[in-house]
C-alpha atoms as an extended CHARMM CRD file, in Angstrom:
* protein
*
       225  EXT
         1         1  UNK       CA            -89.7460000000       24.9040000000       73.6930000000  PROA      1               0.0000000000
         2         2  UNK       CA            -87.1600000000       22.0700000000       73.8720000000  PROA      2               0.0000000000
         3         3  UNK       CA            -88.7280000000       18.7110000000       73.0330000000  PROA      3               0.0000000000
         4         4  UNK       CA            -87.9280000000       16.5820000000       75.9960000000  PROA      4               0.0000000000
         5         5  UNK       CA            -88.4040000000       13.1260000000       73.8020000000  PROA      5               0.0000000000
         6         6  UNK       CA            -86.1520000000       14.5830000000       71.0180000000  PROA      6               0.0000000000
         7         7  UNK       CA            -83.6120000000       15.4880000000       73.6230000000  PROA      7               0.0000000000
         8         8  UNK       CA            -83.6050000000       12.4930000000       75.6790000000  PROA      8               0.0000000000
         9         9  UNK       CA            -83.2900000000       10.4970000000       72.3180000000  PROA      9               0.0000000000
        10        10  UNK       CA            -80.2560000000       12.6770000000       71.1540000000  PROA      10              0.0000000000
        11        11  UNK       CA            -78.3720000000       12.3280000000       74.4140000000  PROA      11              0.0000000000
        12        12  UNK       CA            -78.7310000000        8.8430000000       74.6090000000  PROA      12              0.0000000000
        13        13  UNK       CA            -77.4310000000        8.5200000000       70.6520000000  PROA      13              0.0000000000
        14        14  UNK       CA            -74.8310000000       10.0580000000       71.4340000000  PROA      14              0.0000000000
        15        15  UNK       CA            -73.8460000000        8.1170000000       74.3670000000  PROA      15              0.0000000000
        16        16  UNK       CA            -74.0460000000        4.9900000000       71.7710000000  PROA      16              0.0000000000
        17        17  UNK       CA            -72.3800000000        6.5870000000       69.2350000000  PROA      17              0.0000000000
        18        18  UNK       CA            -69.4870000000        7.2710000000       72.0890000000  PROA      18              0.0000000000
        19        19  UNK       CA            -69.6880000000        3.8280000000       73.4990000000  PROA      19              0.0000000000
        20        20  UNK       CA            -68.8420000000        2.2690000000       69.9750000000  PROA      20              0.0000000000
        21        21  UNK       CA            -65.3660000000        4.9150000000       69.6220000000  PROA      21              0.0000000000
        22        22  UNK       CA            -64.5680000000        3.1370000000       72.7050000000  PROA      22              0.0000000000
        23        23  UNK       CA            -65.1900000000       -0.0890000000       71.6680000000  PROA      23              0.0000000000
        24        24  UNK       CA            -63.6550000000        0.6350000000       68.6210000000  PROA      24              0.0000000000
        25        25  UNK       CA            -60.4820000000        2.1700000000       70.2420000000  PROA      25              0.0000000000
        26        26  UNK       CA            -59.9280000000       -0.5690000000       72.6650000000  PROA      26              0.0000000000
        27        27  UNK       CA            -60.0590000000       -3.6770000000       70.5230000000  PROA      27              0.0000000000
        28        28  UNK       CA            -57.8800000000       -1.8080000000       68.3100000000  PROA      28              0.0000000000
        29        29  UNK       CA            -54.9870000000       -0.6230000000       70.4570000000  PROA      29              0.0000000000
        30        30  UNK       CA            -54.8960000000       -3.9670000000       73.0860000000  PROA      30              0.0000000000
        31        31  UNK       CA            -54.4850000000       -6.2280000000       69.5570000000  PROA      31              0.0000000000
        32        32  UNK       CA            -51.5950000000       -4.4270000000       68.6020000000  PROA      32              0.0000000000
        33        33  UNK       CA            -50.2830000000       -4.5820000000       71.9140000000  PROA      33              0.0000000000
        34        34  UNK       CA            -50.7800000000       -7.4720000000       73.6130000000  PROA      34              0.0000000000
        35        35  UNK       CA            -48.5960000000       -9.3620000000       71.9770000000  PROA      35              0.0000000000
        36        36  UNK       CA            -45.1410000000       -7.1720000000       73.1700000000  PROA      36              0.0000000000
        37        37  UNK       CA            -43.0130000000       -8.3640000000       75.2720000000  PROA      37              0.0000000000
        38        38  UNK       CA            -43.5660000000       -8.3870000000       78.5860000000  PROA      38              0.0000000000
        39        39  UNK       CA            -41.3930000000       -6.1710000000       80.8850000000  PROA      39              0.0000000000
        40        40  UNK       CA            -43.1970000000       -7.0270000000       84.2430000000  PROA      40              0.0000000000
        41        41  UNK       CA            -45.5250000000      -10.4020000000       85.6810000000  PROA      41              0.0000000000
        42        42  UNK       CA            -48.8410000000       -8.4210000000       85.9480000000  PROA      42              0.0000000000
        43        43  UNK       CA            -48.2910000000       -7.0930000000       82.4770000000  PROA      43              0.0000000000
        44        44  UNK       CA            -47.6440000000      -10.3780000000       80.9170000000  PROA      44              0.0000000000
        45        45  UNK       CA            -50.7460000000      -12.0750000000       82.7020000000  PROA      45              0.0000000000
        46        46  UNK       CA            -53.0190000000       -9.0270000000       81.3770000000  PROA      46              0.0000000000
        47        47  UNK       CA            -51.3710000000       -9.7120000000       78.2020000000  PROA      47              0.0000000000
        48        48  UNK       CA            -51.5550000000      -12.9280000000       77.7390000000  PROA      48              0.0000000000
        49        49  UNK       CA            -55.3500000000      -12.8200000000       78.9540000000  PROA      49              0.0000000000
        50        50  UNK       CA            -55.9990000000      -10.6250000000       76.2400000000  PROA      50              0.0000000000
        51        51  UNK       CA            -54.6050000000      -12.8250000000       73.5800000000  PROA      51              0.0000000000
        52        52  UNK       CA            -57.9940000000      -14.8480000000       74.3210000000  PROA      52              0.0000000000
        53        53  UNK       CA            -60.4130000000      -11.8000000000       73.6790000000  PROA      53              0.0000000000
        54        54  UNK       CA            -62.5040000000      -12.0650000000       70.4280000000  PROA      54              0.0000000000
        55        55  UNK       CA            -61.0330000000       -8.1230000000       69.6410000000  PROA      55              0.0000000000
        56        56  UNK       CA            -61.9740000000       -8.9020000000       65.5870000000  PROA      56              0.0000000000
        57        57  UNK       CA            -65.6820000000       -9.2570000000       67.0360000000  PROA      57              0.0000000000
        58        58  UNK       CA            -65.6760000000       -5.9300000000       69.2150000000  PROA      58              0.0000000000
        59        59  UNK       CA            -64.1640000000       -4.1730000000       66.2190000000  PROA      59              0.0000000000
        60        60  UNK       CA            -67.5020000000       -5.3980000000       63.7370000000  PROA      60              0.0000000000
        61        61  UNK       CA            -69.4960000000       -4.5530000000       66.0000000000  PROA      61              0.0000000000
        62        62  UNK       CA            -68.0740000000       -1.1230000000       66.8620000000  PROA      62              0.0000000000
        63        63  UNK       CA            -67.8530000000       -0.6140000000       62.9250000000  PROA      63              0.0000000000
        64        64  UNK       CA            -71.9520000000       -2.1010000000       63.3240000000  PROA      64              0.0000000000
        65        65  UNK       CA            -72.7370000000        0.9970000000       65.8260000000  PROA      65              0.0000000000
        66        66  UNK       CA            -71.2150000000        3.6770000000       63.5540000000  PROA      66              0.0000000000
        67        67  UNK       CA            -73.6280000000        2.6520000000       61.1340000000  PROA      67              0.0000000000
        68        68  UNK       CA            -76.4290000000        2.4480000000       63.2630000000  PROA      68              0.0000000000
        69        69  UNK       CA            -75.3580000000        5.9260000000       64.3290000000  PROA      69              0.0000000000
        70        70  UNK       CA            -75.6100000000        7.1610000000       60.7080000000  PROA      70              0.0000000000
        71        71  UNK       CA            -78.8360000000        5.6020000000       60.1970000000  PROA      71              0.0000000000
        72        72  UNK       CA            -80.4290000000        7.7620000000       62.9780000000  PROA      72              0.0000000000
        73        73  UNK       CA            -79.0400000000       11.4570000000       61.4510000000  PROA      73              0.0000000000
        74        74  UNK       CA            -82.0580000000       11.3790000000       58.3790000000  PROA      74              0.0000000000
        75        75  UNK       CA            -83.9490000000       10.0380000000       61.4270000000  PROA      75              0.0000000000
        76        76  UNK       CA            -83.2690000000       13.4510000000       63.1800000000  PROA      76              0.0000000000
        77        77  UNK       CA            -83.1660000000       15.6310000000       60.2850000000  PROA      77              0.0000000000
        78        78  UNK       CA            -86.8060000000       14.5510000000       58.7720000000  PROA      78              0.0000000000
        79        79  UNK       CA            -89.6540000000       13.2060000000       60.2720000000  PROA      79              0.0000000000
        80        80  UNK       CA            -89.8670000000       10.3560000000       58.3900000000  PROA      80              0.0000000000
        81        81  UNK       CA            -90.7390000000        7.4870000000       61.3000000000  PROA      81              0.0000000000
        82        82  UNK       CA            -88.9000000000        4.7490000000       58.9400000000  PROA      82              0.0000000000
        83        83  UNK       CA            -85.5120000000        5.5330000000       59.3480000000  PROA      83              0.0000000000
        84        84  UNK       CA            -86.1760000000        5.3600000000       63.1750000000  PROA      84              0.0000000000
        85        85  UNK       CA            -87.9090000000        1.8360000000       62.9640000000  PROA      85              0.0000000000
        86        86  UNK       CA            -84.7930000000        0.7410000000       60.6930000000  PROA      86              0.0000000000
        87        87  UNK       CA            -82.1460000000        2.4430000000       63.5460000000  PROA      87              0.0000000000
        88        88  UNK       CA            -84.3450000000        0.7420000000       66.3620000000  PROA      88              0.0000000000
        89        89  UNK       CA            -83.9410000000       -2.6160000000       64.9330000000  PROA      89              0.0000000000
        90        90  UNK       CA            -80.3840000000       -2.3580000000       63.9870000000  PROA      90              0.0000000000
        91        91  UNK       CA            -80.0080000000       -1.3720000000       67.9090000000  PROA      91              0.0000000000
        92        92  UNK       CA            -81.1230000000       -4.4450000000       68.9710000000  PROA      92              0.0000000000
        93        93  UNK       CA            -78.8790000000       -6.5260000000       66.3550000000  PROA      93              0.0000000000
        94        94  UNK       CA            -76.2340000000       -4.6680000000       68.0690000000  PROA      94              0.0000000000
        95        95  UNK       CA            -77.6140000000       -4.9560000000       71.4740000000  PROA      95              0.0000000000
        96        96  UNK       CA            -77.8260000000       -8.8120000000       70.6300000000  PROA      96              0.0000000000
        97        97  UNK       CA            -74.1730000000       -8.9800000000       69.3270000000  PROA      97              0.0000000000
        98        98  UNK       CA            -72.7780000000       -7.2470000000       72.0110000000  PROA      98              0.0000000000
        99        99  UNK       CA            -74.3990000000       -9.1280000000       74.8140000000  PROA      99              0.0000000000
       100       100  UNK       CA            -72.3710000000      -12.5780000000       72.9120000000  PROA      100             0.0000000000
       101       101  UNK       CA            -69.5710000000      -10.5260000000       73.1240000000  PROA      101             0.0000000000
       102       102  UNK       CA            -70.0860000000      -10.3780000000       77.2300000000  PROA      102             0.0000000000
       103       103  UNK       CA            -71.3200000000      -14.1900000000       77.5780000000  PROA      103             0.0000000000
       104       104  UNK       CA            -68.0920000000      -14.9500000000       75.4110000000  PROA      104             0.0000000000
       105       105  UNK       CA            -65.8980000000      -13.4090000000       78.3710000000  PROA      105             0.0000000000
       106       106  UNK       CA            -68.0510000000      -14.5890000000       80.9460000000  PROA      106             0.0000000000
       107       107  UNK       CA            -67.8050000000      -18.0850000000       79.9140000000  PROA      107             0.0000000000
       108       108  UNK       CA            -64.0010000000      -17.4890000000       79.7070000000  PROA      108             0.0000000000
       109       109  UNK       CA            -63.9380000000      -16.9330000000       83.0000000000  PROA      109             0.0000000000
       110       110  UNK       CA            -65.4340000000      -20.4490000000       84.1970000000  PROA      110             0.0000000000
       111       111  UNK       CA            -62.5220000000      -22.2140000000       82.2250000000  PROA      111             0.0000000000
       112       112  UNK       CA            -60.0970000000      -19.9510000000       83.5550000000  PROA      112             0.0000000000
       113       113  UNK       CA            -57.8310000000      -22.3140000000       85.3350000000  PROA      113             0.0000000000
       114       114  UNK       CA            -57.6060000000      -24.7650000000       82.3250000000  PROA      114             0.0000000000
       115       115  UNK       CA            -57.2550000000      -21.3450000000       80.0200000000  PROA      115             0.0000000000
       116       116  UNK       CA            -54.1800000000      -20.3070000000       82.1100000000  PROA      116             0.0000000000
       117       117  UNK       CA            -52.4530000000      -23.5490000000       82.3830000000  PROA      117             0.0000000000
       118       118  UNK       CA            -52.0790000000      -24.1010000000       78.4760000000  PROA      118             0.0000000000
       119       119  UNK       CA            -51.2340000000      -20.1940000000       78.5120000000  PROA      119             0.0000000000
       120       120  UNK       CA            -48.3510000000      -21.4480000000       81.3300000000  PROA      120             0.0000000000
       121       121  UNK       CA            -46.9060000000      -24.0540000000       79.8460000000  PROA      121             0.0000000000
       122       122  UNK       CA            -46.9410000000      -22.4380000000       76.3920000000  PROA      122             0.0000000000
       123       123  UNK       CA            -44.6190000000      -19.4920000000       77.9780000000  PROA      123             0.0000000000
       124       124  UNK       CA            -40.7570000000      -19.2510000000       77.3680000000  PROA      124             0.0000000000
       125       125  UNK       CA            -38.7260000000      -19.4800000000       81.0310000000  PROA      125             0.0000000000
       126       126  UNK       CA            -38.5910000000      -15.5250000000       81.3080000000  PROA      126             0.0000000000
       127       127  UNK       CA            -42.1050000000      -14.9250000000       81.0400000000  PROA      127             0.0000000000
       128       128  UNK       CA            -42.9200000000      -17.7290000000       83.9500000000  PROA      128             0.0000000000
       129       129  UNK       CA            -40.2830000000      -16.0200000000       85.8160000000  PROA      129             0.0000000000
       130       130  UNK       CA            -42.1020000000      -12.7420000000       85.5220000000  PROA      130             0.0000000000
       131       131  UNK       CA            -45.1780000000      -14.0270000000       86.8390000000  PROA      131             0.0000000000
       132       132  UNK       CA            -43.7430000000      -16.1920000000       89.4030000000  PROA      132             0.0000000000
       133       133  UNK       CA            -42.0630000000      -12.8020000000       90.9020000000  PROA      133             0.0000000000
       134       134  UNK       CA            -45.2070000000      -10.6310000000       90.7080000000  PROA      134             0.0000000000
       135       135  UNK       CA            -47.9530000000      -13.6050000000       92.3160000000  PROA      135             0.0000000000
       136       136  UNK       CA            -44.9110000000      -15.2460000000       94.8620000000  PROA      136             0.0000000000
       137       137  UNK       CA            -45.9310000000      -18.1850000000       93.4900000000  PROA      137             0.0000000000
       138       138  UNK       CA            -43.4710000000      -21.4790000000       92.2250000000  PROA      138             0.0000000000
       139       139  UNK       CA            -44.4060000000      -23.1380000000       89.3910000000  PROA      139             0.0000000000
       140       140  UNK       CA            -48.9000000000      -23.7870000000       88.4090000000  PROA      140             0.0000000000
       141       141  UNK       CA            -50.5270000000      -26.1470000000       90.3650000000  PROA      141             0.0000000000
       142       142  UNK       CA            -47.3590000000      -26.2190000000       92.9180000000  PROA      142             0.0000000000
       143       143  UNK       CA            -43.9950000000      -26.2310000000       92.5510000000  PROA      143             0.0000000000
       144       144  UNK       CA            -42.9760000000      -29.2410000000       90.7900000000  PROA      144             0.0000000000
       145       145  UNK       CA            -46.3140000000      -29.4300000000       88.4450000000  PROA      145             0.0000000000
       146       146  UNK       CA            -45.3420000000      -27.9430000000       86.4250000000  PROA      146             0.0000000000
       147       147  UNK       CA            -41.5720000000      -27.6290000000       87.2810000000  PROA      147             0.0000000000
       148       148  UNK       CA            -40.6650000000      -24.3420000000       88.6410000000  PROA      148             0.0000000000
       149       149  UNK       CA            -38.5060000000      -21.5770000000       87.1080000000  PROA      149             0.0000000000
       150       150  UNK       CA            -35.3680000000      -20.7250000000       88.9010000000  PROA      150             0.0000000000
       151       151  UNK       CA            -34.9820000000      -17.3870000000       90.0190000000  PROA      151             0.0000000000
       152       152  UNK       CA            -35.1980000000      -14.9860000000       93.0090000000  PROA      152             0.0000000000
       153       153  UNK       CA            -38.5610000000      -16.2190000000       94.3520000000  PROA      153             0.0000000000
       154       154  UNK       CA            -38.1030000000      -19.7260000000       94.0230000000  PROA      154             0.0000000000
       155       155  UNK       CA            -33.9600000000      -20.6460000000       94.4820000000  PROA      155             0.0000000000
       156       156  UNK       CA            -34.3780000000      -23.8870000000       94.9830000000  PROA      156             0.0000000000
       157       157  UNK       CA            -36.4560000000      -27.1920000000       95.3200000000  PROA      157             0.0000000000
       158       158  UNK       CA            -36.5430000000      -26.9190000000       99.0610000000  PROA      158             0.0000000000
       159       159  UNK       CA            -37.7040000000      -23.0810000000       98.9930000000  PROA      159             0.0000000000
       160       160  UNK       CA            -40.3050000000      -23.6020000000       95.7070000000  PROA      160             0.0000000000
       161       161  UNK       CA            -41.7100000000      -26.2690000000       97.6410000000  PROA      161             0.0000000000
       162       162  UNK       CA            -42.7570000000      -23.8710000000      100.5230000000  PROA      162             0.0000000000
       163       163  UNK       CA            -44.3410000000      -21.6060000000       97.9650000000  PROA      163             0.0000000000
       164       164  UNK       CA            -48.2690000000      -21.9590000000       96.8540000000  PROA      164             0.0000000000
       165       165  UNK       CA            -48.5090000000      -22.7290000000       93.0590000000  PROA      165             0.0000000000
       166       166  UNK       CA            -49.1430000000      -19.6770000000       90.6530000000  PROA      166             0.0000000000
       167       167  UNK       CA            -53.0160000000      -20.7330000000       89.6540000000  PROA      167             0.0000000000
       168       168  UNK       CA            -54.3390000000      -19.6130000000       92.5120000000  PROA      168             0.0000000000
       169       169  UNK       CA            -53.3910000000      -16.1390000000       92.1280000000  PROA      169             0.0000000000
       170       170  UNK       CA            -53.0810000000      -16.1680000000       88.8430000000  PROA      170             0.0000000000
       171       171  UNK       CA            -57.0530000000      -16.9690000000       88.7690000000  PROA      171             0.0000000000
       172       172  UNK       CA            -58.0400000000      -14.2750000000       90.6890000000  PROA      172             0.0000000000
       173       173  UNK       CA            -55.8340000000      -11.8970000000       88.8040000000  PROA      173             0.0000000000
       174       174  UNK       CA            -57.7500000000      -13.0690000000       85.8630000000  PROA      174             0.0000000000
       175       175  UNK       CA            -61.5930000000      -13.1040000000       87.4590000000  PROA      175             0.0000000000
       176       176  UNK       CA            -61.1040000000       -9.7950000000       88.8870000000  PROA      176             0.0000000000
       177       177  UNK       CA            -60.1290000000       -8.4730000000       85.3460000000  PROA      177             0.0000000000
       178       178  UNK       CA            -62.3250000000      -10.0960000000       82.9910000000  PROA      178             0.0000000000
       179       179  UNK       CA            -65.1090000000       -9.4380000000       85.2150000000  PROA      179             0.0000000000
       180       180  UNK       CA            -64.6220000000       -6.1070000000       84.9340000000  PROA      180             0.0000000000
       181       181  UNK       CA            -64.5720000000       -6.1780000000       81.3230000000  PROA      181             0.0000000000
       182       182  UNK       CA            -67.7820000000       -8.0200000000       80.1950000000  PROA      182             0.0000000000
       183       183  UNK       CA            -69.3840000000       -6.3140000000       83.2020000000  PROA      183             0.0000000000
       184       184  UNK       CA            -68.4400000000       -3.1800000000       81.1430000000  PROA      184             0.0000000000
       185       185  UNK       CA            -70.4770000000       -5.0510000000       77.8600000000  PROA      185             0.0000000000
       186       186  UNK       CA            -73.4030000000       -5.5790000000       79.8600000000  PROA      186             0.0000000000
       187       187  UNK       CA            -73.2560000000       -2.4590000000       80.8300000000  PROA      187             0.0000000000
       188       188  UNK       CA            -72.7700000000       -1.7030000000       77.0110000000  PROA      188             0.0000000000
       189       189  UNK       CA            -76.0340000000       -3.1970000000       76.3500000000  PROA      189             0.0000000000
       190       190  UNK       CA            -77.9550000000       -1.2650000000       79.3690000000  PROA      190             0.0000000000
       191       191  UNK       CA            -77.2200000000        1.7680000000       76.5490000000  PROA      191             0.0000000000
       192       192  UNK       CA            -78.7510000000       -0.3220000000       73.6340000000  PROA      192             0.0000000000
       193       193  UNK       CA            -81.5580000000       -1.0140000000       75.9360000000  PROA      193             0.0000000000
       194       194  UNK       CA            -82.1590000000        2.4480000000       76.8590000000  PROA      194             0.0000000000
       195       195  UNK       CA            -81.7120000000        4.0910000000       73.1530000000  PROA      195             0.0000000000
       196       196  UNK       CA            -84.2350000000        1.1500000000       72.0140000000  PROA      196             0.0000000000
       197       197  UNK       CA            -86.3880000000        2.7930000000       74.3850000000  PROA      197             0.0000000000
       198       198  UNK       CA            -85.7800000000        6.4640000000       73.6660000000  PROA      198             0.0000000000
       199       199  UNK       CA            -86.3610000000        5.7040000000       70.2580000000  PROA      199             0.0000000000
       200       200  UNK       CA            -89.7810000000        4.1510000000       70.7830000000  PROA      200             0.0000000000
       201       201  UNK       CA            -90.6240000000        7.4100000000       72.7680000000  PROA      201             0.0000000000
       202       202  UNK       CA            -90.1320000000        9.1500000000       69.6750000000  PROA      202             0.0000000000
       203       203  UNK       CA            -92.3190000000        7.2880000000       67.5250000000  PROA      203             0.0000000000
       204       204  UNK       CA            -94.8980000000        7.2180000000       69.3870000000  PROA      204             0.0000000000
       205       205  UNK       CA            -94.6650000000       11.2960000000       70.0480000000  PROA      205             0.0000000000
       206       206  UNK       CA            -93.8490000000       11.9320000000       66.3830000000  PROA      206             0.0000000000
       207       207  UNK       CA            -97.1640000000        9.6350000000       66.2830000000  PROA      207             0.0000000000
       208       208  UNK       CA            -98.8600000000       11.7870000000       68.0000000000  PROA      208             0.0000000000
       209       209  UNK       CA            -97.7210000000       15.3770000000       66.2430000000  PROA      209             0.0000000000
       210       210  UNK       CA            -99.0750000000       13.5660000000       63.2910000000  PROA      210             0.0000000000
       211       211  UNK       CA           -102.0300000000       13.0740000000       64.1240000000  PROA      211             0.0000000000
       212       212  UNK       CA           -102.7560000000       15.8800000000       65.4160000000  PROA      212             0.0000000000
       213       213  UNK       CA           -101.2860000000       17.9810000000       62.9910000000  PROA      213             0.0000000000
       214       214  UNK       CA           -103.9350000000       16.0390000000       60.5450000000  PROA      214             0.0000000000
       215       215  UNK       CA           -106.3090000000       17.2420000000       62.9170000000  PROA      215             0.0000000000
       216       216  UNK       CA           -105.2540000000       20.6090000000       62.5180000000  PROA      216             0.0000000000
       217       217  UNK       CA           -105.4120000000       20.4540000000       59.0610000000  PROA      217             0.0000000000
       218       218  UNK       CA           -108.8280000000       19.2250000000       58.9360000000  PROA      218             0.0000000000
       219       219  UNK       CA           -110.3110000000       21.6050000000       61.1450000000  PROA      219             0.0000000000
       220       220  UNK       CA           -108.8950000000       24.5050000000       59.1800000000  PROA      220             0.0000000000
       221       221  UNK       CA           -109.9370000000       22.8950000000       56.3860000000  PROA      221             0.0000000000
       222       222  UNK       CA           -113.5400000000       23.1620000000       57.3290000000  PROA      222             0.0000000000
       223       223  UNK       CA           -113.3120000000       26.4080000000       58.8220000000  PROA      223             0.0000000000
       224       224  UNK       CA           -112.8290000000       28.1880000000       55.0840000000  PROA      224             0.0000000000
       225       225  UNK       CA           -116.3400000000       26.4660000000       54.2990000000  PROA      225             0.0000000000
C-alpha cells in the first residue's frame, strides 16, 4: 500500500525541485537579455525594468534549492530522520531568502516613478522614442519635463503639449509587471511552506513506524520466552 505521507512529501519535492529550474532558468536567460537593444517601446520598458532585478540573488538561491533537493534523496532512500531535519531547515533558509527576494521587488514597486525617471533620462533619443510611440505619451512628467523626443507621436511643441507625460503609463506598465513577478515569489514560498510541512508529516509518521516497529520487536522478543 502506497504511503500517502511519503507520497505527498515526494510530490511536493518535486514541485520545489521544479520551482528552483525555473528560477534558475529565468534569472539566467532575462540577464543575458535584457540588456539588447530594443526593437519596440514595450520591450525596452520590460527591459529596462529588468536591469533593476537582483537576477545574481535568484540564481544563489536557485543553486540553494538544488542542494536542498539533494539533501532530501538519502532522506528518501534511508530512514534516517536527520537528513530530513537538515532538508527541513535548509527549506526554510530558502523559504526566508526567497521571500527578500519578493519584498526586494515589492519595494521596487513603491519607488517606481523615481526608478523610471533616472531610467528616462539615462536613455539615448531612440529608446525614448520607442516608448513615447508604444504609451502615446511626450516626454516624463509632460512634455517639456523632460523635453520631448521628436518623432511621429509628438511633431511638435504645440502637439507634445496636448499629450499626457510618459510616467503615467509607464507606471502602470511597470506595477502591473512587477506585481506579477514577486506575486510569483510569494507564491514561490507558499511551496517552501507546504514542503516544510510535508516534511514534518514525515517525521512524525517515520516517528511513529519506529516506535512501533520497537514494539514489535519487543513483543516478539518475549514471545520466544
Amino acid at each position: 500500500m502506497v504511503n500517502k505521507v511519503l507520497a505527498a512529501f515526494v510530490v511536493m519535492d518535486g514541485m520545489f525541485v521544479s520551482m528552483g529550474a525555473i528560477m534558475l532558468g529565468f534569472s539566467i536567460i532575462v540577464q543575458q537579455t535584457c540588456f539588447d537593444t530594443p526593437t519596440e517601446g514595450n520591450e525596452a520598458a520590460r527591459d529596462l525594468l529588468y536591469q533593476k532585478f537582483p537576477f545574481t540573488a535568484g540564481i544563489v538561491n536557485a543553486v540553494f534549492i538544488f542542494a536542498t533537493f539533494l539533501a532530501t534523496i538519502p532522506a528518501l532512500a534511508t530512514n534516517n530522520r536527520s537528513w530530513l531535519k537538515l532538508a527541513a531547515f535548509m527549506v526554510v533558509a530558502d523559504a526566508i531568502f526567497t521571500l527578500g527576494i519578493g519584498v526586494d521587488l515589492w519595494v521596487l514597486t513603491l519607488k517606481l516613478k523615481d526608478e523610471f525617471f533616472e531610467i528616462w533620462t539615462s536613455q539615448p533619443p531612440h529608446v525614448q522614442d520607442l516608448m513615447q510611440t508604444a504609451f502615446s505619451c511626450c516626454g516624463y512628467f509632460n512634455s517639456s519635463s523632460p523635453a520631448f523626443v521628436t518623432d511621429q507621436t509628438c511633431p511638435s511643441p504645440a502637439a507634445a503639449a496636448l499629450m499626457r507625460g510618459c510616467s503615467t503609463p509607464l507606471n502602470s506598465f511597470g506595477n502591473t509587471f512587477v506585481d506579477n513577478i514577486f506575486t510569483a515569489m510569494f507564491g514561490m514560498v507558499g511551496i517552501d511552506v507546504v514542503l516544510v510541512m510535508a516534511t514534518a508529516c514525515l517525521l512524525k509518521d517515520r516517528k511513529e513506524r519506529e516506535r512501533f516497529r520497537h514494539i514489535d520487536e519487543k513483543s516478539g522478543a518475549r514471545g520466544t520466552f
